[in-house]
Short mmCIF file of C-alpha atoms in Angstrom, two decimals:
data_model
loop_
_atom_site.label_atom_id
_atom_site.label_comp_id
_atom_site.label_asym_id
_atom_site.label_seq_id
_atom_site.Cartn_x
_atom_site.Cartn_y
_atom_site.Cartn_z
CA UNK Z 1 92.84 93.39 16.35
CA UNK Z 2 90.25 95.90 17.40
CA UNK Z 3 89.30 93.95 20.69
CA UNK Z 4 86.42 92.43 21.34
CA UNK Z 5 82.92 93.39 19.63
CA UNK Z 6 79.61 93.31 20.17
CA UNK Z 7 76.55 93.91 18.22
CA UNK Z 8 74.24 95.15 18.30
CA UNK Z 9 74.98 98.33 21.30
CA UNK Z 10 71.44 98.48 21.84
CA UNK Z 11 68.47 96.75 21.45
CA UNK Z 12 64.50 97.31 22.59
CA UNK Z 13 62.08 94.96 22.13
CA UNK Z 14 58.30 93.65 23.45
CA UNK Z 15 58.21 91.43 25.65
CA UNK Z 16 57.57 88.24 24.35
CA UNK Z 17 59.69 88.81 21.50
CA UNK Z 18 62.91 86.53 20.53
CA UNK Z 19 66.53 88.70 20.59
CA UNK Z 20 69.99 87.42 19.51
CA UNK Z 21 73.24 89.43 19.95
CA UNK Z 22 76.48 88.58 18.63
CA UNK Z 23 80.09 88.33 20.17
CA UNK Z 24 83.38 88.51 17.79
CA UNK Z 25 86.45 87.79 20.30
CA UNK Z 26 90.03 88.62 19.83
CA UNK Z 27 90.99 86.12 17.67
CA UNK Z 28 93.83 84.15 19.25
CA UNK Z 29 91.49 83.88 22.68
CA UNK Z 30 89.98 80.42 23.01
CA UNK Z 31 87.71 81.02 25.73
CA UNK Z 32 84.61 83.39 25.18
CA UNK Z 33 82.01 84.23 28.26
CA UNK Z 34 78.72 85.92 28.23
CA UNK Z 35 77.94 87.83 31.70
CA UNK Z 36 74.65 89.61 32.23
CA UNK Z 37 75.43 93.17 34.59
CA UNK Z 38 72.29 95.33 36.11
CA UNK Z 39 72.32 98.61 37.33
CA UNK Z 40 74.37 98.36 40.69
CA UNK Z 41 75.44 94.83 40.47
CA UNK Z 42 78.50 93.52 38.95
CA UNK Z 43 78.25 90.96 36.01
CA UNK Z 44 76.65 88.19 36.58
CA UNK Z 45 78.14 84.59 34.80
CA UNK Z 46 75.63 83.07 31.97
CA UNK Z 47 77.84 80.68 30.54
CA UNK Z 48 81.47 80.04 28.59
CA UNK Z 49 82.85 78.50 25.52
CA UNK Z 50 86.39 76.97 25.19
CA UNK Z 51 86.67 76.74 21.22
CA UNK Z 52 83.22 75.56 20.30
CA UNK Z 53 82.47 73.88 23.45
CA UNK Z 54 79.71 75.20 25.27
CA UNK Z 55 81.68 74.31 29.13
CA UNK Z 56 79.44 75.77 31.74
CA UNK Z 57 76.33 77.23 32.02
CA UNK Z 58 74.37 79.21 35.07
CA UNK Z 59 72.17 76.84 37.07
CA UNK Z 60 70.14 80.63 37.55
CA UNK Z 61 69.65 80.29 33.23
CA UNK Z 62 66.26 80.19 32.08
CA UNK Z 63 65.56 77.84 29.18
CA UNK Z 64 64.38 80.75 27.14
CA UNK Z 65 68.71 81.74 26.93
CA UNK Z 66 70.94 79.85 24.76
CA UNK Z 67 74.22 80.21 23.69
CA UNK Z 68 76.09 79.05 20.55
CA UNK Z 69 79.92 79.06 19.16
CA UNK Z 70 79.64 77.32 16.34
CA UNK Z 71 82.91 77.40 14.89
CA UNK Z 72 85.43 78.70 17.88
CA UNK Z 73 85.25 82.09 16.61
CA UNK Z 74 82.35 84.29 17.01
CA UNK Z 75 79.15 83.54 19.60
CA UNK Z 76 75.63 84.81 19.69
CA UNK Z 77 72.67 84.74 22.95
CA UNK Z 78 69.74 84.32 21.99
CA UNK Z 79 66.57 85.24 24.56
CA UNK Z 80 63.50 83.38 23.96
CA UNK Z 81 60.04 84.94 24.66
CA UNK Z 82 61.70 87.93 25.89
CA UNK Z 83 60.61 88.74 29.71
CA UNK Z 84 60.82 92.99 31.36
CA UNK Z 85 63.15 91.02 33.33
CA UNK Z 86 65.81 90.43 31.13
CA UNK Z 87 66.46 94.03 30.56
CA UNK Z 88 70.44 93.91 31.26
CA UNK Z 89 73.77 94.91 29.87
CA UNK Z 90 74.35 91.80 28.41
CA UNK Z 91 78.48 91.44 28.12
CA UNK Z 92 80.98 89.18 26.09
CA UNK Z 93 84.43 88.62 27.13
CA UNK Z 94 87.35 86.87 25.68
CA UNK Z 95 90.43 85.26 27.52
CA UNK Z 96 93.38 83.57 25.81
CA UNK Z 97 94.71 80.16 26.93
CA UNK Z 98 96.19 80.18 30.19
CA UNK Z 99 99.23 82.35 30.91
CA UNK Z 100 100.91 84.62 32.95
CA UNK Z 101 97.80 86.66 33.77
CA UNK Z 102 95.63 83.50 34.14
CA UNK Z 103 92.53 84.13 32.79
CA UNK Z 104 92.05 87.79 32.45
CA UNK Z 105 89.45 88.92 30.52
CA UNK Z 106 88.90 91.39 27.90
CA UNK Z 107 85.43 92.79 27.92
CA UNK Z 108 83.60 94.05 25.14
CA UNK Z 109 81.18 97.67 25.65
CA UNK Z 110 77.65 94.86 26.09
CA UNK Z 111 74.60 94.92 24.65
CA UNK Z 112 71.71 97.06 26.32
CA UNK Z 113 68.52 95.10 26.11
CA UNK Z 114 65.23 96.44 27.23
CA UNK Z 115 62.03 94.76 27.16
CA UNK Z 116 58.84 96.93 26.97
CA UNK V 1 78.00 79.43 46.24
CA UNK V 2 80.62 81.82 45.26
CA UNK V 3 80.33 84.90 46.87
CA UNK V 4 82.30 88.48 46.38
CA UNK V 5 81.69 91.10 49.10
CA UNK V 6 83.04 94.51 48.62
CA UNK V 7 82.31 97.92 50.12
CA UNK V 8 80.03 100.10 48.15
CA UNK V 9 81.39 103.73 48.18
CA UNK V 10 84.68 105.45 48.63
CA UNK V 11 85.66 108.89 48.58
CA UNK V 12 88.86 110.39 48.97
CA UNK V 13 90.93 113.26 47.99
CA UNK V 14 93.10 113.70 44.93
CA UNK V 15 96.61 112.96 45.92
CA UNK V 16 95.52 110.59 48.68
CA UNK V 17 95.82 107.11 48.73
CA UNK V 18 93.10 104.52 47.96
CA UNK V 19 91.96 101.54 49.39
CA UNK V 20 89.47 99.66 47.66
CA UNK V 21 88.67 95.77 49.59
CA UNK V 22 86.90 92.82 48.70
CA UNK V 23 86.18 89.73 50.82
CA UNK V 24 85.99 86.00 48.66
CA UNK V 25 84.65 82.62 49.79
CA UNK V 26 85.71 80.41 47.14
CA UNK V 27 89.19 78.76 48.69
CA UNK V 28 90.04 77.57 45.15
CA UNK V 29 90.76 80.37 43.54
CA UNK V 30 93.53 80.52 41.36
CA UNK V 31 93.56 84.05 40.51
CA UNK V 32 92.10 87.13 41.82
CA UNK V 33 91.44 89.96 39.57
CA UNK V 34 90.90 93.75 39.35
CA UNK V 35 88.78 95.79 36.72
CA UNK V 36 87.83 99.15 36.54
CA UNK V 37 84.33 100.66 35.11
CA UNK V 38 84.40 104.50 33.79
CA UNK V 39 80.61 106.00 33.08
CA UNK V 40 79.29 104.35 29.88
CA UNK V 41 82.35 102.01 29.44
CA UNK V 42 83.28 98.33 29.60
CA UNK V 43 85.14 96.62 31.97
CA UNK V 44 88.61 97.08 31.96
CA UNK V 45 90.94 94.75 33.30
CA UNK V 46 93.29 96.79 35.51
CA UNK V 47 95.72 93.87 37.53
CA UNK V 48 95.35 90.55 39.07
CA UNK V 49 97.99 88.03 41.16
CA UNK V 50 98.03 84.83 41.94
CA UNK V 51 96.68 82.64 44.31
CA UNK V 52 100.16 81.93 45.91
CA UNK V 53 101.40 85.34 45.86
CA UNK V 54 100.66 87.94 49.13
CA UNK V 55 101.43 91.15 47.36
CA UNK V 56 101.85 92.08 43.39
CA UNK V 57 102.95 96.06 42.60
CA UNK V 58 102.36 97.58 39.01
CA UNK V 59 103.36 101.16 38.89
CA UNK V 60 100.40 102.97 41.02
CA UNK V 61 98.82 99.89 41.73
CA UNK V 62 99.42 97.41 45.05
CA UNK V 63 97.44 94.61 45.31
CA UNK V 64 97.25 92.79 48.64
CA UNK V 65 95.94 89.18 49.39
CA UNK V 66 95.47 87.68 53.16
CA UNK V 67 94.44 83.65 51.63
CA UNK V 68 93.90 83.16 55.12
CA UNK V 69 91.35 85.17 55.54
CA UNK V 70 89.86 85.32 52.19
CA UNK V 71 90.67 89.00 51.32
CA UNK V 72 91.86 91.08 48.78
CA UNK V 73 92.70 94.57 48.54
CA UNK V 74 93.79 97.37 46.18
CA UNK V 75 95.54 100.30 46.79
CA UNK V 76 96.20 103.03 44.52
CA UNK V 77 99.00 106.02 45.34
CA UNK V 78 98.33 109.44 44.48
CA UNK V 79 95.10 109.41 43.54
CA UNK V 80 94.03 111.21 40.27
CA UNK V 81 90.50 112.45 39.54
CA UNK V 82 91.01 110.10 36.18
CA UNK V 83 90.77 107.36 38.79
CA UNK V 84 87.08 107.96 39.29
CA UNK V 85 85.15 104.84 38.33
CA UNK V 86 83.68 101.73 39.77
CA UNK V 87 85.97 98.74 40.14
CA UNK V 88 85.43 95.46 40.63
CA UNK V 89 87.00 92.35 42.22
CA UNK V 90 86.82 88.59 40.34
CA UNK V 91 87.95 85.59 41.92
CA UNK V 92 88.62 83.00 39.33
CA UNK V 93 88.10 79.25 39.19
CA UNK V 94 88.68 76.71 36.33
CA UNK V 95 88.55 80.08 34.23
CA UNK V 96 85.38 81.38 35.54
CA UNK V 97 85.08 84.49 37.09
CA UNK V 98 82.72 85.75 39.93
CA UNK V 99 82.25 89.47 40.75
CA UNK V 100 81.60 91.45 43.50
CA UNK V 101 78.99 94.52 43.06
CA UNK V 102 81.57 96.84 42.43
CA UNK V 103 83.18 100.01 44.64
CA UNK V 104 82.14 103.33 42.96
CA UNK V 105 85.15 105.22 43.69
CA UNK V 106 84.91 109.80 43.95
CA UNK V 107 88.18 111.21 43.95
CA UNK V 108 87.90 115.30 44.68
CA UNK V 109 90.21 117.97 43.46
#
């Protein structure tokens, strides 16, 4: 397993535009997260899947994001009417089910958006 | 909310020891976490412990928790200049994680 992935690395777009990324976890992890970081700040929670089940998601998320796992495995974001705003790392992380270490994550390398 | 506090900068000198704190408000955290950034890189998950643990060692690595007083600490022996990076504390609830902003640590030869 090559960890977890995330495509694509970078990605510039107008504003107003619609952008989807994809996740691929490592496989035997059931839980999958999306965090948005910004220069500075540390990531910032979006929302998290356990198998296909969408469990949480920010009260601070716009309409305009949405989140999908259709099938337990993979996830994509999708931005809606992209804002300058939204320009963030965007980053996916896996965790397997609960164990020794909890719920440690494994991060992938994110998704640069910028809106122009 | 959730908050994560933790000091911005710290610089010390290689072969020193560092000591990297964070400050949490959530109560019901189960575990506490530790990751490490380098310069164009992902998070890296470095160590965590448990909520009913006070102190968890893992080679270089000492992590200290006060649940008292809601803080958490890392310490790292002998400092290497590999050690430069930011890292970051996550308190963790149901699963979730919350962040603080990160500690950009310097080390200098």
């Amino acid at each position: 397993d090559t960890g977890v992935s995330q495509n694509p690395r970078h990605k510039i777009t107008k504003r107003g535009q619609n952008v989807t990324f994809r996740c691929d976890p490592i496989s035997e992890h059931n839980r999958l997260y999306w965090y948005r970081q910004t220069l500075g700040q540390g990531p910032e929670f979006l929302t998290y899947f356990q198998n296909e089940a969408q469990l949480e998601k920010s009260r601070l998320l716009s309409d305009r994001f949405s989140a999908e796992r259709p099938k337990g495995s993979f996830s994509t974001l999708e931005i809606q009417r992209t804002e300058q705003g939204d320009s963030a790392m965007y980053l996916c992380a896996s965790s397997p089910p609960r164990g020794q270490g909890g719920y440690g994550y494994t991060f992938g390398s994110g998704t640069r958006l910028t809106v122009v | 909310g959730e908050d994560v506090e933790q000091s911005l900068f710290l610089s010390v000198r290689e072969g020193d020891s560092s000591v990297i704190n964070c400050t949490y408000t959530d109560s019901s955290s189960t575990y506490l976490y530790w990751y490490k950034q380098e310069p164009g890189a992902g998070l890296q998950l470095l160590t965590y412990i448990f909520s009913n643990m006070d102190m968890k060692q893992d080679q270089r690595l000492t992590v200290l928790l006060n649940k008292k007083d809601k803080h958490l600490s890392l310490r790292i022996a002998d400092t290497q200049t590999g050690d430069s990076a930011i890292y970051f504390c996550a308190n963790t609830n149901a699963g979730k994680s919350t962040f603080g902003d990160g500690t950009t640590l310097t080390v200098k030869p």
